[in-house]
PDB file of C-alpha atoms in Angstrom:
ATOM      1  CA  MET A   1     -29.902   3.763 -12.115  1.00 48.00           C
ATOM      2  CA  THR A   2     -30.642   6.577 -14.587  1.00 44.00           C
ATOM      3  CA  GLU A   3     -29.719   7.075 -18.225  1.00 43.00           C
ATOM      4  CA  ASN A   4     -26.529   8.874 -17.119  1.00 50.00           C
ATOM      5  CA  SER A   5     -25.261   5.745 -15.380  1.00 63.00           C
ATOM      6  CA  THR A   6     -21.791   6.085 -16.912  1.00 75.00           C
ATOM      7  CA  THR A   7     -21.078   8.952 -14.507  1.00 90.00           C
ATOM      8  CA  GLN A   8     -22.848   7.533 -11.478  1.00 96.00           C
ATOM      9  CA  VAL A   9     -20.853   6.056  -8.618  1.00 98.00           C
ATOM     10  CA  THR A  10     -21.612   5.019  -5.059  1.00 98.00           C
ATOM     11  CA  PHE A  11     -19.146   5.441  -2.225  1.00 98.00           C
ATOM     12  CA  ALA A  12     -19.680   3.209   0.809  1.00 97.00           C
ATOM     13  CA  GLY A  13     -17.491   4.241   3.719  1.00 97.00           C
ATOM     14  CA  LEU A  14     -16.935   7.898   4.593  1.00 97.00           C
ATOM     15  CA  GLY A  15     -13.825   7.909   6.712  1.00 95.00           C
ATOM     16  CA  ASP A  16     -11.107  10.398   5.815  1.00 96.00           C
ATOM     17  CA  MET A  17     -10.112   8.426   2.730  1.00 98.00           C
ATOM     18  CA  GLY A  18     -13.648   7.629   1.597  1.00 97.00           C
ATOM     19  CA  ARG A  19     -14.640  11.293   1.786  1.00 97.00           C
ATOM     20  CA  ALA A  20     -11.519  12.296  -0.157  1.00 98.00           C
ATOM     21  CA  LEU A  21     -12.341   9.805  -2.922  1.00 98.00           C
ATOM     22  CA  ALA A  22     -15.946  10.950  -3.186  1.00 98.00           C
ATOM     23  CA  ALA A  23     -14.931  14.613  -3.207  1.00 98.00           C
ATOM     24  CA  ALA A  24     -12.478  13.979  -6.053  1.00 98.00           C
ATOM     25  CA  ALA A  25     -15.175  12.303  -8.142  1.00 98.00           C
ATOM     26  CA  LEU A  26     -17.610  15.146  -7.488  1.00 97.00           C
ATOM     27  CA  ARG A  27     -15.041  17.761  -8.517  1.00 97.00           C
ATOM     28  CA  ASN A  28     -14.675  15.992 -11.833  1.00 97.00           C
ATOM     29  CA  GLY A  29     -18.321  15.824 -12.798  1.00 96.00           C
ATOM     30  CA  PHE A  30     -19.384  12.443 -11.436  1.00 97.00           C
ATOM     31  CA  THR A  31     -22.731  11.940  -9.755  1.00 97.00           C
ATOM     32  CA  ALA A  32     -22.066  10.440  -6.353  1.00 97.00           C
ATOM     33  CA  THR A  33     -24.274   8.597  -3.925  1.00 97.00           C
ATOM     34  CA  VAL A  34     -22.674   8.250  -0.517  1.00 97.00           C
ATOM     35  CA  TRP A  35     -23.357   6.069   2.500  1.00 97.00           C
ATOM     36  CA  ASN A  36     -21.717   5.484   5.845  1.00 96.00           C
ATOM     37  CA  ARG A  37     -22.629   3.056   8.599  1.00 92.00           C
ATOM     38  CA  THR A  38     -22.570   5.932  11.124  1.00 89.00           C
ATOM     39  CA  PRO A  39     -24.538   8.978   9.879  1.00 86.00           C
ATOM     40  CA  GLY A  40     -23.187  12.495  10.032  1.00 85.00           C
ATOM     41  CA  LYS A  41     -20.111  12.332   7.806  1.00 91.00           C
ATOM     42  CA  ALA A  42     -21.626  13.355   4.477  1.00 95.00           C
ATOM     43  CA  GLY A  43     -22.209  17.061   5.114  1.00 94.00           C
ATOM     44  CA  GLU A  44     -19.445  18.485   2.929  1.00 95.00           C
ATOM     45  CA  LEU A  45     -20.169  15.942   0.210  1.00 97.00           C
ATOM     46  CA  THR A  46     -23.912  16.656   0.057  1.00 96.00           C
ATOM     47  CA  ALA A  47     -23.119  20.367  -0.034  1.00 97.00           C
ATOM     48  CA  ALA A  48     -20.975  19.611  -3.094  1.00 96.00           C
ATOM     49  CA  GLY A  49     -23.838  17.770  -4.790  1.00 96.00           C
ATOM     50  CA  ALA A  50     -23.694  14.205  -3.514  1.00 97.00           C
ATOM     51  CA  HIS A  51     -26.834  12.299  -2.590  1.00 96.00           C
ATOM     52  CA  GLU A  52     -26.718  10.637   0.821  1.00 96.00           C
ATOM     53  CA  ALA A  53     -28.497   7.297   0.688  1.00 95.00           C
ATOM     54  CA  ALA A  54     -30.926   6.571   3.489  1.00 92.00           C
ATOM     55  CA  GLY A  55     -29.727   2.981   3.668  1.00 93.00           C
ATOM     56  CA  LEU A  56     -27.295   0.484   2.242  1.00 92.00           C
ATOM     57  CA  ALA A  57     -29.827  -0.964  -0.204  1.00 93.00           C
ATOM     58  CA  GLU A  58     -30.471   2.450  -1.745  1.00 95.00           C
ATOM     59  CA  ALA A  59     -26.739   3.121  -1.957  1.00 95.00           C
ATOM     60  CA  PHE A  60     -25.968  -0.080  -3.817  1.00 95.00           C
ATOM     61  CA  GLU A  61     -28.923   0.233  -6.177  1.00 94.00           C
ATOM     62  CA  ALA A  62     -28.109   3.830  -7.124  1.00 95.00           C
ATOM     63  CA  SER A  63     -25.024   3.241  -9.281  1.00 96.00           C
ATOM     64  CA  PRO A  64     -23.366   0.726 -11.593  1.00 96.00           C
ATOM     65  CA  VAL A  65     -20.083   1.179  -9.716  1.00 97.00           C
ATOM     66  CA  VAL A  66     -19.720   0.779  -5.959  1.00 97.00           C
ATOM     67  CA  ILE A  67     -16.502   1.984  -4.312  1.00 98.00           C
ATOM     68  CA  LEU A  68     -15.849   0.381  -0.919  1.00 98.00           C
ATOM     69  CA  CYS A  69     -13.381   2.055   1.428  1.00 98.00           C
ATOM     70  CA  VAL A  70     -13.970   0.914   4.980  1.00 97.00           C
ATOM     71  CA  VAL A  71     -11.972  -0.061   8.048  1.00 95.00           C
ATOM     72  CA  ASP A  72     -10.962  -3.567   6.933  1.00 97.00           C
ATOM     73  CA  ASN A  73     -12.013  -6.468   4.738  1.00 97.00           C
ATOM     74  CA  ASN A  74     -14.122  -7.996   7.512  1.00 97.00           C
ATOM     75  CA  ALA A  75     -16.299  -4.905   7.214  1.00 96.00           C
ATOM     76  CA  VAL A  76     -16.330  -5.364   3.429  1.00 97.00           C
ATOM     77  CA  GLY A  77     -17.622  -8.900   3.938  1.00 96.00           C
ATOM     78  CA  GLU A  78     -20.436  -7.603   6.131  1.00 95.00           C
ATOM     79  CA  LEU A  79     -21.440  -5.125   3.425  1.00 95.00           C
ATOM     80  CA  LEU A  80     -21.461  -7.883   0.814  1.00 95.00           C
ATOM     81  CA  ASP A  81     -23.677 -10.013   3.058  1.00 93.00           C
ATOM     82  CA  ALA A  82     -26.090  -7.115   3.432  1.00 93.00           C
ATOM     83  CA  ALA A  83     -26.049  -6.305  -0.286  1.00 91.00           C
ATOM     84  CA  GLY A  84     -26.736  -9.750  -1.639  1.00 89.00           C
ATOM     85  CA  ASP A  85     -28.388  -9.738  -5.063  1.00 90.00           C
ATOM     86  CA  ARG A  86     -28.452  -5.933  -5.149  1.00 92.00           C
ATOM     87  CA  LEU A  87     -24.912  -6.099  -6.506  1.00 93.00           C
ATOM     88  CA  ARG A  88     -25.889  -8.138  -9.565  1.00 95.00           C
ATOM     89  CA  GLY A  89     -24.686  -6.493 -12.765  1.00 96.00           C
ATOM     90  CA  ARG A  90     -22.558  -3.950 -10.931  1.00 97.00           C
ATOM     91  CA  THR A  91     -18.829  -3.441 -10.499  1.00 97.00           C
ATOM     92  CA  VAL A  92     -17.491  -3.524  -6.955  1.00 98.00           C
ATOM     93  CA  VAL A  93     -14.195  -1.678  -6.481  1.00 98.00           C
ATOM     94  CA  ASN A  94     -12.681  -2.451  -3.107  1.00 98.00           C
ATOM     95  CA  LEU A  95     -10.131   0.160  -2.030  1.00 98.00           C
ATOM     96  CA  THR A  96      -9.905  -1.156   1.523  1.00 98.00           C
ATOM     97  CA  ASN A  97      -6.450  -2.130   2.728  1.00 96.00           C
ATOM     98  CA  GLY A  98      -6.077  -5.894   3.037  1.00 97.00           C
ATOM     99  CA  THR A  99      -4.096  -8.978   2.054  1.00 98.00           C
ATOM    100  CA  PRO A 100      -3.851 -10.831  -1.276  1.00 98.00           C
ATOM    101  CA  ARG A 101      -5.761 -13.811   0.139  1.00 98.00           C
ATOM    102  CA  GLN A 102      -8.577 -11.587   1.357  1.00 98.00           C
ATOM    103  CA  ALA A 103      -8.835  -9.908  -2.048  1.00 98.00           C
ATOM    104  CA  ARG A 104      -9.092 -13.232  -3.871  1.00 98.00           C
ATOM    105  CA  GLU A 105     -11.728 -14.511  -1.471  1.00 98.00           C
ATOM    106  CA  LEU A 106     -13.765 -11.334  -1.824  1.00 98.00           C
ATOM    107  CA  ALA A 107     -13.512 -11.597  -5.612  1.00 98.00           C
ATOM    108  CA  GLU A 108     -15.047 -15.073  -5.446  1.00 97.00           C
ATOM    109  CA  ARG A 109     -17.875 -13.822  -3.240  1.00 96.00           C
ATOM    110  CA  VAL A 110     -18.628 -10.850  -5.467  1.00 97.00           C
ATOM    111  CA  THR A 111     -18.589 -12.791  -8.722  1.00 97.00           C
ATOM    112  CA  ALA A 112     -20.883 -15.401  -7.135  1.00 95.00           C
ATOM    113  CA  LEU A 113     -23.348 -12.552  -6.589  1.00 94.00           C
ATOM    114  CA  GLY A 114     -23.276 -11.750 -10.304  1.00 96.00           C
ATOM    115  CA  ALA A 115     -21.022  -8.694 -10.072  1.00 97.00           C
ATOM    116  CA  GLU A 116     -17.520  -7.789 -11.223  1.00 97.00           C
ATOM    117  CA  TYR A 117     -14.753  -7.250  -8.689  1.00 98.00           C
ATOM    118  CA  VAL A 118     -11.735  -4.946  -8.840  1.00 98.00           C
ATOM    119  CA  ASP A 119      -9.323  -4.704  -5.930  1.00 98.00           C
ATOM    120  CA  GLY A 120      -7.247  -1.610  -5.291  1.00 98.00           C
ATOM    121  CA  GLY A 121      -4.446  -0.249  -3.158  1.00 98.00           C
ATOM    122  CA  ILE A 122      -4.324   3.487  -2.501  1.00 98.00           C
ATOM    123  CA  MET A 123      -0.807   4.886  -2.415  1.00 97.00           C
ATOM    124  CA  ALA A 124      -1.605   8.278  -0.923  1.00 96.00           C
ATOM    125  CA  VAL A 125      -2.865   9.993   2.201  1.00 96.00           C
ATOM    126  CA  PRO A 126      -6.342  11.573   2.007  1.00 97.00           C
ATOM    127  CA  PRO A 127      -5.130  15.134   1.231  1.00 97.00           C
ATOM    128  CA  GLY A 128      -3.163  13.749  -1.720  1.00 97.00           C
ATOM    129  CA  ILE A 129      -6.152  12.175  -3.472  1.00 98.00           C
ATOM    130  CA  GLY A 130      -6.681  13.737  -6.878  1.00 96.00           C
ATOM    131  CA  THR A 131      -3.183  15.226  -7.032  1.00 96.00           C
ATOM    132  CA  GLU A 132      -0.036  14.207  -8.883  1.00 94.00           C
ATOM    133  CA  ALA A 133       1.277  12.792  -5.600  1.00 92.00           C
ATOM    134  CA  SER A 134      -1.377  10.044  -5.626  1.00 97.00           C
ATOM    135  CA  PHE A 135      -1.671   6.777  -7.474  1.00 98.00           C
ATOM    136  CA  VAL A 136      -3.883   3.748  -6.988  1.00 98.00           C
ATOM    137  CA  LEU A 137      -3.036   0.136  -7.802  1.00 98.00           C
ATOM    138  CA  TYR A 138      -5.771  -1.927  -9.461  1.00 98.00           C
ATOM    139  CA  ALA A 139      -6.081  -5.677 -10.012  1.00 98.00           C
ATOM    140  CA  GLY A 140      -8.823  -7.736 -11.579  1.00 98.00           C
ATOM    141  CA  PRO A 141     -10.469  -7.814 -15.017  1.00 98.00           C
ATOM    142  CA  GLU A 142      -8.583  -5.344 -17.218  1.00 98.00           C
ATOM    143  CA  ARG A 143     -11.729  -4.519 -19.175  1.00 97.00           C
ATOM    144  CA  GLU A 144     -13.357  -3.275 -15.966  1.00 97.00           C
ATOM    145  CA  VAL A 145     -10.394  -1.120 -15.042  1.00 98.00           C
ATOM    146  CA  GLU A 146     -10.303   0.419 -18.515  1.00 97.00           C
ATOM    147  CA  ALA A 147     -14.062   0.973 -18.508  1.00 96.00           C
ATOM    148  CA  ARG A 148     -13.751   2.908 -15.224  1.00 97.00           C
ATOM    149  CA  ARG A 149     -10.504   4.704 -16.041  1.00 97.00           C
ATOM    150  CA  ALA A 150     -12.107   8.162 -16.192  1.00 97.00           C
ATOM    151  CA  LEU A 151     -13.435   7.674 -12.667  1.00 98.00           C
ATOM    152  CA  PHE A 152     -10.204   6.170 -11.370  1.00 98.00           C
ATOM    153  CA  GLU A 153      -8.164   9.048 -12.793  1.00 98.00           C
ATOM    154  CA  THR A 154     -10.019  11.447 -10.524  1.00 98.00           C
ATOM    155  CA  PHE A 155      -8.297   9.731  -7.572  1.00 98.00           C
ATOM    156  CA  GLY A 156      -4.774   9.926  -9.040  1.00 98.00           C
ATOM    157  CA  GLY A 157      -2.578   7.875 -11.338  1.00 98.00           C
ATOM    158  CA  VAL A 158      -3.959   4.520 -12.479  1.00 98.00           C
ATOM    159  CA  GLN A 159      -1.551   1.585 -12.070  1.00 98.00           C
ATOM    160  CA  TYR A 160      -3.006  -1.664 -13.378  1.00 98.00           C
ATOM    161  CA  VAL A 161      -0.999  -4.628 -12.042  1.00 98.00           C
ATOM    162  CA  GLY A 162      -2.794  -7.672 -13.419  1.00 98.00           C
ATOM    163  CA  GLU A 163      -5.819  -9.938 -13.632  1.00 98.00           C
ATOM    164  CA  ASP A 164      -4.995 -11.715 -10.357  1.00 98.00           C
ATOM    165  CA  THR A 165      -7.117  -9.786  -7.856  1.00 98.00           C
ATOM    166  CA  GLY A 166      -4.562 -10.400  -5.108  1.00 98.00           C
ATOM    167  CA  LEU A 167      -1.833  -8.420  -6.854  1.00 98.00           C
ATOM    168  CA  ALA A 168      -2.995  -4.918  -5.897  1.00 98.00           C
ATOM    169  CA  ALA A 169      -2.797  -5.823  -2.204  1.00 98.00           C
ATOM    170  CA  LEU A 170       0.581  -7.501  -2.733  1.00 98.00           C
ATOM    171  CA  TYR A 171       2.028  -4.459  -4.500  1.00 98.00           C
ATOM    172  CA  ASP A 172       0.485  -2.177  -1.868  1.00 98.00           C
ATOM    173  CA  LEU A 173       2.006  -4.064   1.061  1.00 98.00           C
ATOM    174  CA  ALA A 174       5.374  -4.432  -0.681  1.00 98.00           C
ATOM    175  CA  LEU A 175       5.522  -0.667  -1.248  1.00 98.00           C
ATOM    176  CA  LEU A 176       4.528  -0.050   2.361  1.00 97.00           C
ATOM    177  CA  SER A 177       7.245  -2.475   3.485  1.00 97.00           C
ATOM    178  CA  GLY A 178       9.840  -0.330   1.744  1.00 97.00           C
ATOM    179  CA  MET A 179       8.383   2.786   3.340  1.00 97.00           C
ATOM    180  CA  TYR A 180       8.206   1.372   6.857  1.00 97.00           C
ATOM    181  CA  GLY A 181      11.712  -0.047   6.596  1.00 97.00           C
ATOM    182  CA  MET A 182      13.005   3.407   5.715  1.00 97.00           C
ATOM    183  CA  HIS A 183      10.944   4.975   8.503  1.00 97.00           C
ATOM    184  CA  ALA A 184      12.364   2.482  10.985  1.00 98.00           C
ATOM    185  CA  GLY A 185      15.925   3.407  10.075  1.00 98.00           C
ATOM    186  CA  VAL A 186      15.156   7.109  10.269  1.00 98.00           C
ATOM    187  CA  MET A 187      13.499   6.775  13.670  1.00 98.00           C
ATOM    188  CA  HIS A 188      16.480   4.863  15.025  1.00 98.00           C
ATOM    189  CA  ALA A 189      18.861   7.467  13.626  1.00 98.00           C
ATOM    190  CA  TYR A 190      16.954  10.289  15.326  1.00 98.00           C
ATOM    191  CA  ALA A 191      16.764   8.355  18.591  1.00 98.00           C
ATOM    192  CA  LEU A 192      20.507   7.737  18.486  1.00 98.00           C
ATOM    193  CA  ILE A 193      21.479  11.321  17.708  1.00 98.00           C
ATOM    194  CA  GLY A 194      18.888  12.651  20.145  1.00 98.00           C
ATOM    195  CA  SER A 195      20.514  10.700  22.964  1.00 98.00           C
ATOM    196  CA  ALA A 196      23.317  13.283  22.790  1.00 98.00           C
ATOM    197  CA  GLY A 197      20.885  16.187  22.923  1.00 98.00           C
ATOM    198  CA  ILE A 198      21.241  17.001  19.217  1.00 98.00           C
ATOM    199  CA  PRO A 199      17.978  18.316  17.699  1.00 98.00           C
ATOM    200  CA  ALA A 200      16.479  16.105  15.013  1.00 98.00           C
ATOM    201  CA  THR A 201      16.039  19.099  12.709  1.00 98.00           C
ATOM    202  CA  ASP A 202      19.767  19.832  12.889  1.00 98.00           C
ATOM    203  CA  PHE A 203      20.680  16.225  12.112  1.00 98.00           C
ATOM    204  CA  SER A 204      18.174  16.080   9.235  1.00 98.00           C
ATOM    205  CA  ALA A 205      20.454  18.430   7.286  1.00 98.00           C
ATOM    206  CA  LEU A 206      22.862  15.486   7.044  1.00 98.00           C
ATOM    207  CA  LEU A 207      20.370  12.626   7.037  1.00 98.00           C
ATOM    208  CA  VAL A 208      18.269  13.802   4.096  1.00 98.00           C
ATOM    209  CA  PRO A 209      21.106  14.047   1.549  1.00 98.00           C
ATOM    210  CA  TRP A 210      22.620  10.815   2.900  1.00 97.00           C
ATOM    211  CA  ILE A 211      19.386   8.902   2.297  1.00 97.00           C
ATOM    212  CA  GLN A 212      19.027  10.505  -1.124  1.00 97.00           C
ATOM    213  CA  ALA A 213      22.553   9.409  -2.004  1.00 96.00           C
ATOM    214  CA  MET A 214      21.786   5.872  -0.853  1.00 95.00           C
ATOM    215  CA  SER A 215      18.505   5.662  -2.800  1.00 95.00           C
ATOM    216  CA  GLY A 216      20.341   4.220  -5.786  1.00 94.00           C
ATOM    217  CA  PHE A 217      20.457   1.004  -3.765  1.00 95.00           C
ATOM    218  CA  VAL A 218      16.834   0.334  -4.702  1.00 96.00           C
ATOM    219  CA  ARG A 219      17.514  -0.115  -8.415  1.00 96.00           C
ATOM    220  CA  GLU A 220      20.889  -1.775  -7.869  1.00 96.00           C
ATOM    221  CA  ALA A 221      19.323  -4.321  -5.517  1.00 97.00           C
ATOM    222  CA  ALA A 222      16.548  -5.078  -8.020  1.00 98.00           C
ATOM    223  CA  ASP A 223      19.115  -5.740 -10.731  1.00 97.00           C
ATOM    224  CA  ARG A 224      21.138  -8.094  -8.509  1.00 97.00           C
ATOM    225  CA  ILE A 225      18.022  -9.978  -7.412  1.00 98.00           C
ATOM    226  CA  ASP A 226      16.689 -10.482 -10.940  1.00 97.00           C
ATOM    227  CA  ARG A 227      20.127 -11.619 -12.143  1.00 96.00           C
ATOM    228  CA  ASP A 228      20.526 -13.786  -9.036  1.00 96.00           C
ATOM    229  CA  ASP A 229      24.085 -12.484  -8.790  1.00 96.00           C
ATOM    230  CA  PHE A 230      25.261 -11.137  -5.434  1.00 97.00           C
ATOM    231  CA  THR A 231      29.020 -11.449  -5.970  1.00 96.00           C
ATOM    232  CA  LYS A 232      29.741  -9.257  -9.003  1.00 94.00           C
ATOM    233  CA  ASP A 233      31.230  -5.791  -8.416  1.00 94.00           C
ATOM    234  CA  VAL A 234      30.770  -5.955  -4.636  1.00 96.00           C
ATOM    235  CA  VAL A 235      32.217  -2.866  -2.949  1.00 93.00           C
ATOM    236  CA  SER A 236      31.152  -3.645   0.631  1.00 94.00           C
ATOM    237  CA  ASN A 237      30.826  -7.351   1.231  1.00 97.00           C
ATOM    238  CA  LEU A 238      28.493  -8.905   3.737  1.00 97.00           C
ATOM    239  CA  ALA A 239      31.248 -10.297   5.970  1.00 97.00           C
ATOM    240  CA  MET A 240      32.593  -6.802   6.557  1.00 97.00           C
ATOM    241  CA  GLN A 241      29.130  -5.402   7.216  1.00 97.00           C
ATOM    242  CA  ALA A 242      28.294  -8.222   9.620  1.00 97.00           C
ATOM    243  CA  GLN A 243      31.561  -7.571  11.459  1.00 97.00           C
ATOM    244  CA  ALA A 244      30.780  -3.876  11.925  1.00 96.00           C
ATOM    245  CA  PHE A 245      27.033  -4.124  12.536  1.00 97.00           C
ATOM    246  CA  PRO A 246      27.288  -5.035  16.258  1.00 97.00           C
ATOM    247  CA  ASN A 247      28.737  -1.571  16.846  1.00 97.00           C
ATOM    248  CA  LEU A 248      25.332  -0.129  15.921  1.00 97.00           C
ATOM    249  CA  ILE A 249      23.736  -2.319  18.558  1.00 98.00           C
ATOM    250  CA  GLU A 250      26.341  -1.671  21.226  1.00 98.00           C
ATOM    251  CA  ALA A 251      26.370   2.091  20.673  1.00 98.00           C
ATOM    252  CA  SER A 252      22.603   2.180  20.886  1.00 98.00           C
ATOM    253  CA  LYS A 253      22.662   0.418  24.238  1.00 98.00           C
ATOM    254  CA  GLU A 254      25.406   2.719  25.488  1.00 98.00           C
ATOM    255  CA  GLN A 255      23.267   5.724  24.554  1.00 98.00           C
ATOM    256  CA  GLY A 256      20.132   4.299  26.174  1.00 98.00           C
ATOM    257  CA  VAL A 257      18.421   3.615  22.828  1.00 98.00           C
ATOM    258  CA  ARG A 258      16.602   0.338  22.281  1.00 98.00           C
ATOM    259  CA  PRO A 259      18.097  -1.518  19.285  1.00 97.00           C
ATOM    260  CA  ASP A 260      14.888  -3.425  18.520  1.00 98.00           C
ATOM    261  CA  LEU A 261      14.611  -2.099  14.949  1.00 97.00           C
ATOM    262  CA  LEU A 262      18.176  -3.066  13.990  1.00 97.00           C
ATOM    263  CA  GLU A 263      18.809  -6.372  15.779  1.00 97.00           C
ATOM    264  CA  PRO A 264      16.812  -8.465  13.264  1.00 97.00           C
ATOM    265  CA  VAL A 265      18.939  -7.053  10.438  1.00 97.00           C
ATOM    266  CA  MET A 266      22.142  -7.945  12.260  1.00 97.00           C
ATOM    267  CA  ARG A 267      20.947 -11.515  12.862  1.00 98.00           C
ATOM    268  CA  LEU A 268      20.163 -11.983   9.177  1.00 98.00           C
ATOM    269  CA  PHE A 269      23.577 -10.658   8.152  1.00 98.00           C
ATOM    270  CA  GLN A 270      25.283 -13.036  10.573  1.00 98.00           C
ATOM    271  CA  GLU A 271      23.201 -15.997   9.429  1.00 98.00           C
ATOM    272  CA  ARG A 272      23.995 -15.383   5.770  1.00 98.00           C
ATOM    273  CA  VAL A 273      27.724 -15.104   6.522  1.00 98.00           C
ATOM    274  CA  ALA A 274      27.582 -18.317   8.563  1.00 98.00           C
ATOM    275  CA  GLN A 275      26.145 -20.029   5.486  1.00 97.00           C
ATOM    276  CA  GLY A 276      29.306 -19.130   3.549  1.00 98.00           C
ATOM    277  CA  HIS A 277      28.128 -16.014   1.695  1.00 97.00           C
ATOM    278  CA  GLY A 278      30.396 -13.444   3.277  1.00 97.00           C
ATOM    279  CA  ASP A 279      31.808 -12.406  -0.120  1.00 97.00           C
ATOM    280  CA  GLU A 280      28.381 -11.317  -1.334  1.00 97.00           C
ATOM    281  CA  ASP A 281      26.668  -7.969  -1.436  1.00 97.00           C
ATOM    282  CA  GLY A 282      24.223  -7.570   1.455  1.00 96.00           C
ATOM    283  CA  VAL A 283      21.301  -7.874  -0.961  1.00 97.00           C
ATOM    284  CA  GLY A 284      21.813 -11.640  -0.841  1.00 97.00           C
ATOM    285  CA  VAL A 285      20.038 -11.626   2.531  1.00 98.00           C
ATOM    286  CA  ILE A 286      16.806 -11.665   0.534  1.00 98.00           C
ATOM    287  CA  ARG A 287      17.316 -15.397   0.005  1.00 97.00           C
ATOM    288  CA  LEU A 288      16.919 -15.918   3.747  1.00 98.00           C
ATOM    289  CA  LEU A 289      13.617 -14.033   3.685  1.00 97.00           C
ATOM    290  CA  GLN A 290      12.418 -16.198   0.809  1.00 96.00           C
ATOM    291  CA  SER A 291      13.512 -19.517   2.305  1.00 88.00           C
TER     292      SER A 291
END
């Protein structure tokens, strides 16, 4: 490491996301060393001023901060095994998608090697890195996150979620759950309307404002859950919804559309009603998921 170590950073892993992260740092004046298991992905980065390390040892020794963004946390573990004592005194920032348990286990391994560990969850696609559309979740020692804030801000908004290194992954996967749940409903809607030969783009003119109108559910549900009150001011109780829900399934079958994405929701509604909670708002189904 040189005297300008405060602006030096190593990026290990040059997939689409890794390259986007490194490019953002370079655009903002950081000195980047880059490394990838398979050579040949650093061309645009070296042209922008990055140094491509000849090997993993050189990459880790080049900077006080090492950003890992690889295929999965098994690959992260392999890199840690290869790095060994070369990580001592450094900060490892793992932006690889994984689970809370994996993050905590990796934190133990990294700290045992004499390094600091920060876990992160990237809430953006590669083209969004460095724009207002991007933010990254961070968990681990707050002092390390604050010390690296200038670097982290080159990737997007900085969202610190706590000292527990598993929290970034938990927040990440919870946010993705909301996204995939919405995607599932949208895909089923398009499949259903498409069964009648109606173009998806035509139907989107109705679907987009409908989903926007329903988005208030997110905050309303959070309030009910935190108050643990599913019976106050209910405008569409669960018993009624459970009674009507089979029509979604039956109509799908009639139209030749598989109801796989909706059947689990119907079963949960029916189970909650059978337990005597038919007067509740549908948000009460969360208690089944948490049981």
